[in-house]
Amino acid sequence: MAPIGEKDERMGSTLADDDENESQTLWATILGEVQSSSATNLPSTKSVLVLGDNESGKTTLVARLQGVEEPRKGSGLEYYYIDVKDDYRDDQTHAGVWVLDGDPSHTGLLKFAITEENFENILVLLVASMANPWSIMESLNKWASYLREHIDRLKLKPEERREYEDSLVRFFQEYTEPDENSSGSQVPSHRRDVNPLHPTASTTEEDKVLLPLGEDTLSQNLGIPIVVVITKSDAISTLEKQHDFKEEHFDFIQQHIRKFCLHFGASLVYTSVKEEKNCDLLYKYLVHRIYGFPFSSPAYVVEKDCVFVPAGWDNDKKISILYENLNTMKADDCYEDVITKPITRKPVQRDAEVVAEDEQVFLMKQQSILNKQPAPAGDSPARQPAGAPPRTTPPRTQATTNTVTPVSSSPKKRLMEAGKGTPTSEGMLANFFNSLLNKSTAKTPGATKADKAAVSREAAAELERLQKSKKLTSEAKPNGPDSAAS
């Protein structure tokens, strides 16, 4: 028989072991509950990357998804967030939104938005505007190529990249039409620890047969979910009125966009923030695609301004229905050849080329302008325009006793002007005529004596006539007005 002390020690050790086991069980239960609750919580690592040209409506669209009335536009790579709330579980989180500037020079900033760590938790929006339908396909192809180049530069393991691509294929193959009668608030059938962006292969339905995809479906599989958003669908009415777009033009545009989406496994949504078309639908589809929220809206391709094509629904046969409305064009026609940019009616203001005018033509124009203008009163004769006829200035008369007599061209004129001028003495006249006689004789050395005699007689006769006229003038003075007054 064991001693009493030894028995008590054994009982005490047994009780201690039982308490330790109970505490471990309690901690295991608590940890299990925490893990279970965290699995149902909305993850905060999900994000959206928005790509598109400038003026395509990216910032306005994100502001509408946020519920903000006044969008804030920046440059480079912008970051926003969208509130996501699960009303059923009373849980909420934020979905990050990266918006890249439309300038292709900023594509180097993609390394901050898409990395090896967040690749499985990101969705891409490719945005183009219906206000510029002629550039839709060019824009989509351009940004898809930038996205592909960046993904190829990521250091993803080949098996990881292949798994991401296979998950998109499974999403297409497992797509089922939503039940229109189902409520949007129903509980999702899967746990939140499963990534809806890259669903794993189902293990409970091994016997389920998955149909193969079409030849063009996911032919450009990037391993990342894509949603193509065509903004400003309200511009369709403007295109019809101002640019004579017909129904077949919009069908032609739609079939090209849907083919693009089929190649990349993308969804398609036409939106209009101005007219509130499909904005709420886009938000619900994003949270469904990212977080696995229930979604019950079916595909809709009837109205040309509010098209919605979810990923997995479309195929080449459904797209071919649009071919029936193409009368003046073919489905395989080049997009840019059919949807051409209209000629701008407003004249484009360009800097006119300056052509130098010929120098002589310029001077002739200036001369004609100056000739039409009256000459200013204070102008000096030296500042006359080139080529203008010289202006004759009358000789100024000096206020002196002597009168300057202009030289005439002939001796006879000089005699007549001398007679009309101020009375002079007979001696002065005689000297005047003698100087004339001497000059004429010096200038004509070969003159005959008869010519000299004729000139002398003429000068003498003119001198005699002047003397007579002077004598008659002096005799008439006593009978003038003064003598009559006296």
GROMACS .gro file of N, CA and C in nm, residues 158-293:
model
  408
  158PRO      N    1   0.656   3.094  -6.356
  158PRO     CA    2   0.579   3.041  -6.469
  158PRO      C    3   0.455   2.964  -6.424
  159GLU      N    4   0.467   2.887  -6.316
  159GLU     CA    5   0.351   2.810  -6.270
  159GLU      C    6   0.243   2.902  -6.214
  160GLU      N    7   0.283   3.012  -6.150
  160GLU     CA    8   0.184   3.108  -6.099
  160GLU      C    9   0.113   3.177  -6.215
  161ARG      N   10   0.188   3.220  -6.312
  161ARG     CA   11   0.128   3.286  -6.429
  161ARG      C   12   0.032   3.191  -6.500
  162ARG      N   13   0.067   3.066  -6.511
  162ARG     CA   14  -0.019   2.969  -6.576
  162ARG      C   15  -0.147   2.946  -6.495
  163GLU      N   16  -0.135   2.945  -6.362
  163GLU     CA   17  -0.252   2.927  -6.278
  163GLU      C   18  -0.349   3.045  -6.290
  164TYR      N   19  -0.294   3.167  -6.297
  164TYR     CA   20  -0.380   3.284  -6.316
  164TYR      C   21  -0.454   3.278  -6.449
  165GLU      N   22  -0.386   3.234  -6.553
  165GLU     CA   23  -0.450   3.223  -6.683
  165GLU      C   24  -0.557   3.114  -6.683
  166ASP      N   25  -0.527   3.001  -6.619
  166ASP     CA   26  -0.625   2.892  -6.613
  166ASP      C   27  -0.749   2.932  -6.533
  167SER      N   28  -0.732   3.016  -6.431
  167SER     CA   29  -0.846   3.058  -6.351
  167SER      C   30  -0.944   3.140  -6.434
  168LEU      N   31  -0.893   3.222  -6.526
  168LEU     CA   32  -0.984   3.297  -6.614
  168LEU      C   33  -1.056   3.205  -6.711
  169VAL      N   34  -0.985   3.103  -6.757
  169VAL     CA   35  -1.051   3.006  -6.845
  169VAL      C   36  -1.163   2.935  -6.771
  170ARG      N   37  -1.138   2.895  -6.646
  170ARG     CA   38  -1.242   2.828  -6.565
  170ARG      C   39  -1.360   2.922  -6.541
  171PHE      N   40  -1.332   3.050  -6.518
  171PHE     CA   41  -1.441   3.144  -6.495
  171PHE      C   42  -1.532   3.150  -6.617
  172PHE      N   43  -1.474   3.149  -6.736
  172PHE     CA   44  -1.554   3.149  -6.858
  172PHE      C   45  -1.634   3.020  -6.871
  173GLN      N   46  -1.569   2.911  -6.846
  173GLN     CA   47  -1.635   2.781  -6.864
  173GLN      C   48  -1.745   2.757  -6.762
  174GLU      N   49  -1.729   2.809  -6.641
  174GLU     CA   50  -1.826   2.785  -6.535
  174GLU      C   51  -1.935   2.893  -6.527
  175TYR      N   52  -1.935   2.986  -6.622
  175TYR     CA   53  -2.034   3.094  -6.618
  175TYR      C   54  -2.174   3.037  -6.638
  176THR      N   55  -2.266   3.085  -6.558
  176THR     CA   56  -2.407   3.047  -6.571
  176THR      C   57  -2.493   3.173  -6.569
  177GLU      N   58  -2.603   3.166  -6.638
  177GLU     CA   59  -2.693   3.282  -6.642
  177GLU      C   60  -2.750   3.306  -6.503
  178PRO      N   61  -2.747   3.432  -6.454
  178PRO     CA   62  -2.804   3.459  -6.322
  178PRO      C   63  -2.955   3.448  -6.324
  179ASP      N   64  -3.008   3.415  -6.208
  179ASP     CA   65  -3.152   3.404  -6.194
  179ASP      C   66  -3.209   3.544  -6.173
  180GLU      N   67  -3.292   3.591  -6.267
  180GLU     CA   68  -3.348   3.725  -6.257
  180GLU      C   69  -3.440   3.741  -6.137
  181ASN      N   70  -3.499   3.633  -6.089
  181ASN     CA   71  -3.590   3.641  -5.975
  181ASN      C   72  -3.519   3.637  -5.842
  182SER      N   73  -3.385   3.610  -5.845
  182SER     CA   74  -3.312   3.601  -5.719
  182SER      C   75  -3.291   3.739  -5.662
  183SER      N   76  -3.282   3.747  -5.529
  183SER     CA   77  -3.262   3.874  -5.460
  183SER      C   78  -3.114   3.906  -5.455
  184GLY      N   79  -3.083   4.034  -5.468
  184GLY     CA   80  -2.944   4.077  -5.465
  184GLY      C   81  -2.883   4.064  -5.327
  185SER      N   82  -2.962   4.044  -5.225
  185SER     CA   83  -2.908   4.037  -5.089
  185SER      C   84  -2.889   3.894  -5.041
  186GLN      N   85  -2.896   3.797  -5.133
  186GLN     CA   86  -2.880   3.659  -5.091
  186GLN      C   87  -2.736   3.633  -5.047
  187VAL      N   88  -2.719   3.533  -4.965
  187VAL     CA   89  -2.588   3.502  -4.911
  187VAL      C   90  -2.508   3.429  -5.018
  188PRO      N   91  -2.384   3.468  -5.044
  188PRO     CA   92  -2.302   3.396  -5.141
  188PRO      C   93  -2.278   3.254  -5.095
  189SER      N   94  -2.267   3.165  -5.190
  189SER     CA   95  -2.257   3.023  -5.157
  189SER      C   96  -2.115   2.982  -5.122
  190HIS      N   97  -2.014   3.070  -5.145
  190HIS     CA   98  -1.877   3.031  -5.116
  190HIS      C   99  -1.819   3.120  -5.007
  191ARG      N  100  -1.710   3.073  -4.948
  191ARG     CA  101  -1.647   3.148  -4.841
  191ARG      C  102  -1.564   3.262  -4.900
  192ARG      N  103  -1.541   3.362  -4.817
  192ARG     CA  104  -1.467   3.478  -4.863
  192ARG      C  105  -1.316   3.452  -4.868
  193ASP      N  106  -1.272   3.339  -4.813
  193ASP     CA  107  -1.129   3.311  -4.823
  193ASP      C  108  -1.092   3.261  -4.962
  194VAL      N  109  -1.191   3.238  -5.049
  194VAL     CA  110  -1.168   3.201  -5.188
  194VAL      C  111  -1.164   3.328  -5.271
  195ASN      N  112  -1.064   3.344  -5.353
  195ASN     CA  113  -1.048   3.466  -5.433
  195ASN      C  114  -1.139   3.462  -5.555
  196PRO      N  115  -1.242   3.548  -5.562
  196PRO     CA  116  -1.332   3.546  -5.678
  196PRO      C  117  -1.263   3.589  -5.808
  197LEU      N  118  -1.156   3.667  -5.796
  197LEU     CA  119  -1.087   3.708  -5.918
  197LEU      C  120  -1.017   3.591  -5.986
  198HIS      N  121  -0.972   3.495  -5.909
  198HIS     CA  122  -0.904   3.378  -5.963
  198HIS      C  123  -0.958   3.254  -5.893
  199PRO      N  124  -1.076   3.209  -5.932
  199PRO     CA  125  -1.136   3.093  -5.865
  199PRO      C  126  -1.055   2.966  -5.890
  200THR      N  127  -1.049   2.885  -5.788
  200THR     CA  128  -0.978   2.757  -5.799
  200THR      C  129  -1.069   2.651  -5.858
  201ALA      N  130  -1.010   2.541  -5.897
  201ALA     CA  131  -1.088   2.432  -5.954
  201ALA      C  132  -1.179   2.373  -5.849
  202SER      N  133  -1.301   2.344  -5.887
  202SER     CA  134  -1.399   2.288  -5.794
  202SER      C  135  -1.367   2.141  -5.766
  203THR      N  136  -1.374   2.104  -5.636
  203THR     CA  137  -1.344   1.965  -5.597
  203THR      C  138  -1.470   1.885  -5.568
  204THR      N  139  -1.583   1.953  -5.553
  204THR     CA  140  -1.708   1.884  -5.519
  204THR      C  141  -1.782   1.839  -5.643
  205GLU      N  142  -1.753   1.899  -5.757
  205GLU     CA  143  -1.825   1.864  -5.878
  205GLU      C  144  -1.725   1.811  -5.982
  206GLU      N  145  -1.667   1.698  -5.950
  206GLU     CA  146  -1.566   1.640  -6.038
  206GLU      C  147  -1.627   1.589  -6.168
  207ASP      N  148  -1.754   1.551  -6.163
  207ASP     CA  149  -1.818   1.496  -6.282
  207ASP      C  150  -1.872   1.605  -6.375
  208LYS      N  151  -1.857   1.732  -6.337
  208LYS     CA  152  -1.911   1.841  -6.418
  208LYS      C  153  -1.829   1.855  -6.546
  209VAL      N  154  -1.900   1.858  -6.659
  209VAL     CA  155  -1.833   1.867  -6.789
  209VAL      C  156  -1.819   2.015  -6.827
  210LEU      N  157  -1.698   2.059  -6.858
  210LEU     CA  158  -1.672   2.196  -6.899
  210LEU      C  159  -1.649   2.199  -7.049
  211LEU      N  160  -1.728   2.280  -7.118
  211LEU     CA  161  -1.718   2.288  -7.263
  211LEU      C  162  -1.593   2.366  -7.303
  212PRO      N  163  -1.532   2.328  -7.411
  212PRO     CA  164  -1.412   2.402  -7.456
  212PRO      C  165  -1.451   2.540  -7.506
  213LEU      N  166  -1.358   2.633  -7.497
  213LEU     CA  167  -1.382   2.769  -7.542
  213LEU      C  168  -1.363   2.781  -7.692
  214GLY      N  169  -1.417   2.889  -7.746
  214GLY     CA  170  -1.401   2.913  -7.888
  214GLY      C  171  -1.257   2.946  -7.925
  215GLU      N  172  -1.232   2.949  -8.053
  215GLU     CA  173  -1.096   2.971  -8.100
  215GLU      C  174  -1.044   3.110  -8.061
  216ASP      N  175  -1.131   3.212  -8.066
  216ASP     CA  176  -1.089   3.349  -8.035
  216ASP      C  177  -1.102   3.384  -7.887
  217THR      N  178  -1.171   3.301  -7.811
  217THR     CA  179  -1.194   3.332  -7.671
  217THR      C  180  -1.065   3.317  -7.590
  218LEU      N  181  -1.028   3.425  -7.519
  218LEU     CA  182  -0.907   3.428  -7.436
  218LEU      C  183  -0.782   3.395  -7.515
  219SER      N  184  -0.781   3.434  -7.642
  219SER     CA  185  -0.659   3.415  -7.722
  219SER      C  186  -0.548   3.510  -7.677
  220GLN      N  187  -0.586   3.618  -7.607
  220GLN     CA  188  -0.490   3.713  -7.550
  220GLN      C  189  -0.502   3.711  -7.397
  221ASN      N  190  -0.485   3.596  -7.338
  221ASN     CA  191  -0.504   3.579  -7.194
  221ASN      C  192  -0.385   3.639  -7.118
  222LEU      N  193  -0.411   3.745  -7.042
  222LEU     CA  194  -0.306   3.810  -6.964
  222LEU      C  195  -0.301   3.760  -6.820
  223GLY      N  196  -0.397   3.676  -6.782
  223GLY     CA  197  -0.399   3.625  -6.646
  223GLY      C  198  -0.451   3.724  -6.544
  224ILE      N  199  -0.515   3.832  -6.590
  224ILE     CA  200  -0.569   3.935  -6.500
  224ILE      C  201  -0.709   3.972  -6.548
  225PRO      N  202  -0.808   3.982  -6.459
  225PRO     CA  203  -0.944   4.015  -6.501
  225PRO      C  204  -0.951   4.158  -6.557
  226ILE      N  205  -1.026   4.176  -6.666
  226ILE     CA  206  -1.038   4.305  -6.734
  226ILE      C  207  -1.185   4.336  -6.755
  227VAL      N  208  -1.221   4.462  -6.735
  227VAL     CA  209  -1.355   4.513  -6.765
  227VAL      C  210  -1.337   4.633  -6.858
  228VAL      N  211  -1.396   4.625  -6.977
  228VAL     CA  212  -1.392   4.736  -7.072
  228VAL      C  213  -1.514   4.825  -7.047
  229VAL      N  214  -1.489   4.954  -7.024
  229VAL     CA  215  -1.595   5.050  -6.996
  229VAL      C  216  -1.596   5.155  -7.107
  230ILE      N  217  -1.709   5.166  -7.177
  230ILE     CA  218  -1.727   5.269  -7.279
  230ILE      C  219  -1.809   5.381  -7.216
  231THR      N  220  -1.743   5.491  -7.187
  231THR     CA  221  -1.809   5.603  -7.119
  231THR      C  222  -1.878   5.695  -7.221
  232LYS      N  223  -1.956   5.789  -7.166
  232LYS     CA  224  -2.024   5.894  -7.245
  232LYS      C  225  -2.111   5.834  -7.354
  233SER      N  226  -2.187   5.732  -7.318
  233SER     CA  227  -2.277   5.671  -7.417
  233SER      C  228  -2.388   5.766  -7.458
  234ASP      N  229  -2.409   5.874  -7.382
  234ASP     CA  230  -2.510   5.973  -7.420
  234ASP      C  231  -2.471   6.047  -7.547
  235ALA      N  232  -2.343   6.038  -7.588
  235ALA     CA  233  -2.298   6.104  -7.711
  235ALA      C  234  -2.351   6.037  -7.837
  236ILE      N  235  -2.417   5.923  -7.823
  236ILE     CA  236  -2.471   5.853  -7.940
  236ILE      C  237  -2.573   5.940  -8.012
  237SER      N  238  -2.659   6.009  -7.937
  237SER     CA  239  -2.758   6.096  -8.001
  237SER      C  240  -2.691   6.210  -8.076
  238THR      N  241  -2.583   6.262  -8.023
  238THR     CA  242  -2.509   6.369  -8.091
  238THR      C  243  -2.447   6.317  -8.220
  239LEU      N  244  -2.393   6.196  -8.216
  239LEU     CA  245  -2.334   6.138  -8.337
  239LEU      C  246  -2.439   6.117  -8.445
  240GLU      N  247  -2.559   6.082  -8.406
  240GLU     CA  248  -2.666   6.062  -8.503
  240GLU      C  249  -2.707   6.194  -8.568
  241LYS      N  250  -2.713   6.301  -8.490
  241LYS     CA  251  -2.762   6.429  -8.542
  241LYS      C  252  -2.655   6.504  -8.620
  242GLN      N  253  -2.535   6.508  -8.567
  242GLN     CA  254  -2.433   6.593  -8.626
  242GLN      C  255  -2.344   6.521  -8.727
  243HIS      N  256  -2.324   6.390  -8.709
  243HIS     CA  257  -2.230   6.318  -8.796
  243HIS      C  258  -2.298   6.208  -8.878
  244ASP      N  259  -2.430   6.207  -8.875
  244ASP     CA  260  -2.507   6.116  -8.960
  244ASP      C  261  -2.472   5.969  -8.935
  245PHE      N  262  -2.454   5.933  -8.807
  245PHE     CA  263  -2.433   5.792  -8.772
  245PHE      C  264  -2.566   5.718  -8.776
  246LYS      N  265  -2.563   5.599  -8.829
  246LYS     CA  266  -2.683   5.516  -8.839
  246LYS      C  267  -2.675   5.401  -8.739
  247GLU      N  268  -2.782   5.324  -8.736
  247GLU     CA  269  -2.789   5.209  -8.646
  247GLU      C  270  -2.679   5.108  -8.677
  248GLU      N  271  -2.649   5.091  -8.805
  248GLU     CA  272  -2.547   4.994  -8.841
  248GLU      C  273  -2.408   5.038  -8.796
  249HIS      N  274  -2.385   5.169  -8.786
  249HIS     CA  275  -2.255   5.215  -8.738
  249HIS      C  276  -2.232   5.173  -8.593
  250PHE      N  277  -2.335   5.185  -8.511
  250PHE     CA  278  -2.320   5.148  -8.370
  250PHE      C  279  -2.312   4.996  -8.354
  251ASP      N  280  -2.381   4.921  -8.441
  251ASP     CA  281  -2.365   4.776  -8.438
  251ASP      C  282  -2.225   4.735  -8.481
  252PHE      N  283  -2.171   4.806  -8.579
  252PHE     CA  284  -2.035   4.779  -8.624
  252PHE      C  285  -1.935   4.807  -8.511
  253ILE      N  286  -1.956   4.916  -8.440
  253ILE     CA  287  -1.868   4.950  -8.327
  253ILE      C  288  -1.879   4.844  -8.218
  254GLN      N  289  -2.002   4.806  -8.187
  254GLN     CA  290  -2.023   4.710  -8.079
  254GLN      C  291  -1.960   4.575  -8.109
  255GLN      N  292  -1.974   4.527  -8.232
  255GLN     CA  293  -1.919   4.394  -8.261
  255GLN      C  294  -1.767   4.395  -8.257
  256HIS      N  295  -1.704   4.508  -8.294
  256HIS     CA  296  -1.558   4.516  -8.284
  256HIS      C  297  -1.514   4.517  -8.137
  257ILE      N  298  -1.586   4.591  -8.053
  257ILE     CA  299  -1.549   4.596  -7.911
  257ILE      C  300  -1.570   4.460  -7.846
  258ARG      N  301  -1.678   4.394  -7.879
  258ARG     CA  302  -1.706   4.264  -7.818
  258ARG      C  303  -1.605   4.159  -7.862
  259LYS      N  304  -1.557   4.168  -7.985
  259LYS     CA  305  -1.451   4.076  -8.029
  259LYS      C  306  -1.323   4.101  -7.950
  260PHE      N  307  -1.292   4.229  -7.927
  260PHE     CA  308  -1.175   4.263  -7.846
  260PHE      C  309  -1.190   4.203  -7.706
  261CYS      N  310  -1.307   4.220  -7.646
  261CYS     CA  311  -1.331   4.166  -7.511
  261CYS      C  312  -1.320   4.014  -7.509
  262LEU      N  313  -1.366   3.951  -7.616
  262LEU     CA  314  -1.359   3.805  -7.622
  262LEU      C  315  -1.214   3.758  -7.626
  263HIS      N  316  -1.128   3.830  -7.695
  263HIS     CA  317  -0.987   3.792  -7.703
  263HIS      C  318  -0.918   3.801  -7.567
  264PHE      N  319  -0.954   3.900  -7.486
  264PHE     CA  320  -0.891   3.920  -7.356
  264PHE      C  321  -0.974   3.864  -7.240
  265GLY      N  322  -1.087   3.803  -7.269
  265GLY     CA  323  -1.172   3.751  -7.162
  265GLY      C  324  -1.231   3.860  -7.076
  266ALA      N  325  -1.261   3.977  -7.135
  266ALA     CA  326  -1.306   4.093  -7.060
  266ALA      C  327  -1.457   4.107  -7.064
  267SER      N  328  -1.509   4.178  -6.965
  267SER     CA  329  -1.649   4.217  -6.963
  267SER      C  330  -1.664   4.350  -7.036
  268LEU      N  331  -1.788   4.388  -7.070
  268LEU     CA  332  -1.813   4.513  -7.143
  268LEU      C  333  -1.932   4.584  -7.081
  269VAL      N  334  -1.914   4.714  -7.052
  269VAL     CA  335  -2.021   4.795  -6.995
  269VAL      C  336  -2.020   4.931  -7.063
  270TYR      N  337  -2.138   4.973  -7.117
  270TYR     CA  338  -2.156   5.109  -7.165
  270TYR      C  339  -2.213   5.192  -7.050
  271THR      N  340  -2.152   5.307  -7.021
  271THR     CA  341  -2.200   5.390  -6.910
  271THR      C  342  -2.218   5.534  -6.956
  272SER      N  343  -2.297   5.607  -6.879
  272SER     CA  344  -2.315   5.751  -6.898
  272SER      C  345  -2.339   5.814  -6.762
  273VAL      N  346  -2.239   5.883  -6.711
  273VAL     CA  347  -2.254   5.951  -6.583
  273VAL      C  348  -2.355   6.064  -6.595
  274LYS      N  349  -2.360   6.127  -6.711
  274LYS     CA  350  -2.451   6.239  -6.733
  274LYS      C  351  -2.596   6.197  -6.723
  275GLU      N  352  -2.629   6.082  -6.778
  275GLU     CA  353  -2.767   6.032  -6.778
  275GLU      C  354  -2.787   5.917  -6.679
  276GLU      N  355  -2.687   5.890  -6.594
  276GLU     CA  356  -2.698   5.787  -6.491
  276GLU      C  357  -2.731   5.649  -6.549
  277LYS      N  358  -2.661   5.613  -6.654
  277LYS     CA  359  -2.686   5.483  -6.718
  277LYS      C  360  -2.574   5.386  -6.682
  278ASN      N  361  -2.615   5.273  -6.623
  278ASN     CA  362  -2.527   5.159  -6.593
  278ASN      C  363  -2.417   5.191  -6.493
  279CYS      N  364  -2.423   5.305  -6.425
  279CYS     CA  365  -2.322   5.336  -6.324
  279CYS      C  366  -2.338   5.246  -6.202
  280ASP      N  367  -2.460   5.232  -6.154
  280ASP     CA  368  -2.485   5.142  -6.041
  280ASP      C  369  -2.459   4.996  -6.081
  281LEU      N  370  -2.494   4.964  -6.206
  281LEU     CA  371  -2.470   4.828  -6.253
  281LEU      C  372  -2.320   4.797  -6.253
  282LEU      N  373  -2.239   4.893  -6.296
  282LEU     CA  374  -2.094   4.872  -6.297
  282LEU      C  375  -2.041   4.853  -6.155
  283TYR      N  376  -2.090   4.931  -6.059
  283TYR     CA  377  -2.045   4.916  -5.920
  283TYR      C  378  -2.080   4.777  -5.867
  284LYS      N  379  -2.202   4.732  -5.891
  284LYS     CA  380  -2.243   4.601  -5.841
  284LYS      C  381  -2.163   4.488  -5.907
  285TYR      N  382  -2.133   4.507  -6.038
  285TYR     CA  383  -2.057   4.402  -6.105
  285TYR      C  384  -1.913   4.397  -6.053
  286LEU      N  385  -1.856   4.513  -6.023
  286LEU     CA  386  -1.719   4.516  -5.971
  286LEU      C  387  -1.708   4.447  -5.834
  287VAL      N  388  -1.800   4.480  -5.743
  287VAL     CA  389  -1.793   4.417  -5.611
  287VAL      C  390  -1.828   4.268  -5.619
  288HIS      N  391  -1.909   4.231  -5.718
  288HIS     CA  392  -1.935   4.088  -5.740
  288HIS      C  393  -1.810   4.017  -5.790
  289ARG      N  394  -1.742   4.083  -5.884
  289ARG     CA  395  -1.625   4.020  -5.944
  289ARG      C  396  -1.506   4.019  -5.847
  290ILE      N  397  -1.494   4.121  -5.762
  290ILE     CA  398  -1.378   4.131  -5.673
  290ILE      C  399  -1.403   4.059  -5.541
  291TYR      N  400  -1.522   4.076  -5.483
  291TYR     CA  401  -1.549   4.023  -5.348
  291TYR      C  402  -1.645   3.904  -5.348
  292GLY      N  403  -1.701   3.871  -5.463
  292GLY     CA  404  -1.794   3.757  -5.465
  292GLY      C  405  -1.934   3.791  -5.420
  293PHE      N  406  -1.972   3.919  -5.422
  293PHE     CA  407  -2.109   3.956  -5.385
  293PHE      C  408  -2.206   3.896  -5.485
   0.00000   0.00000   0.00000
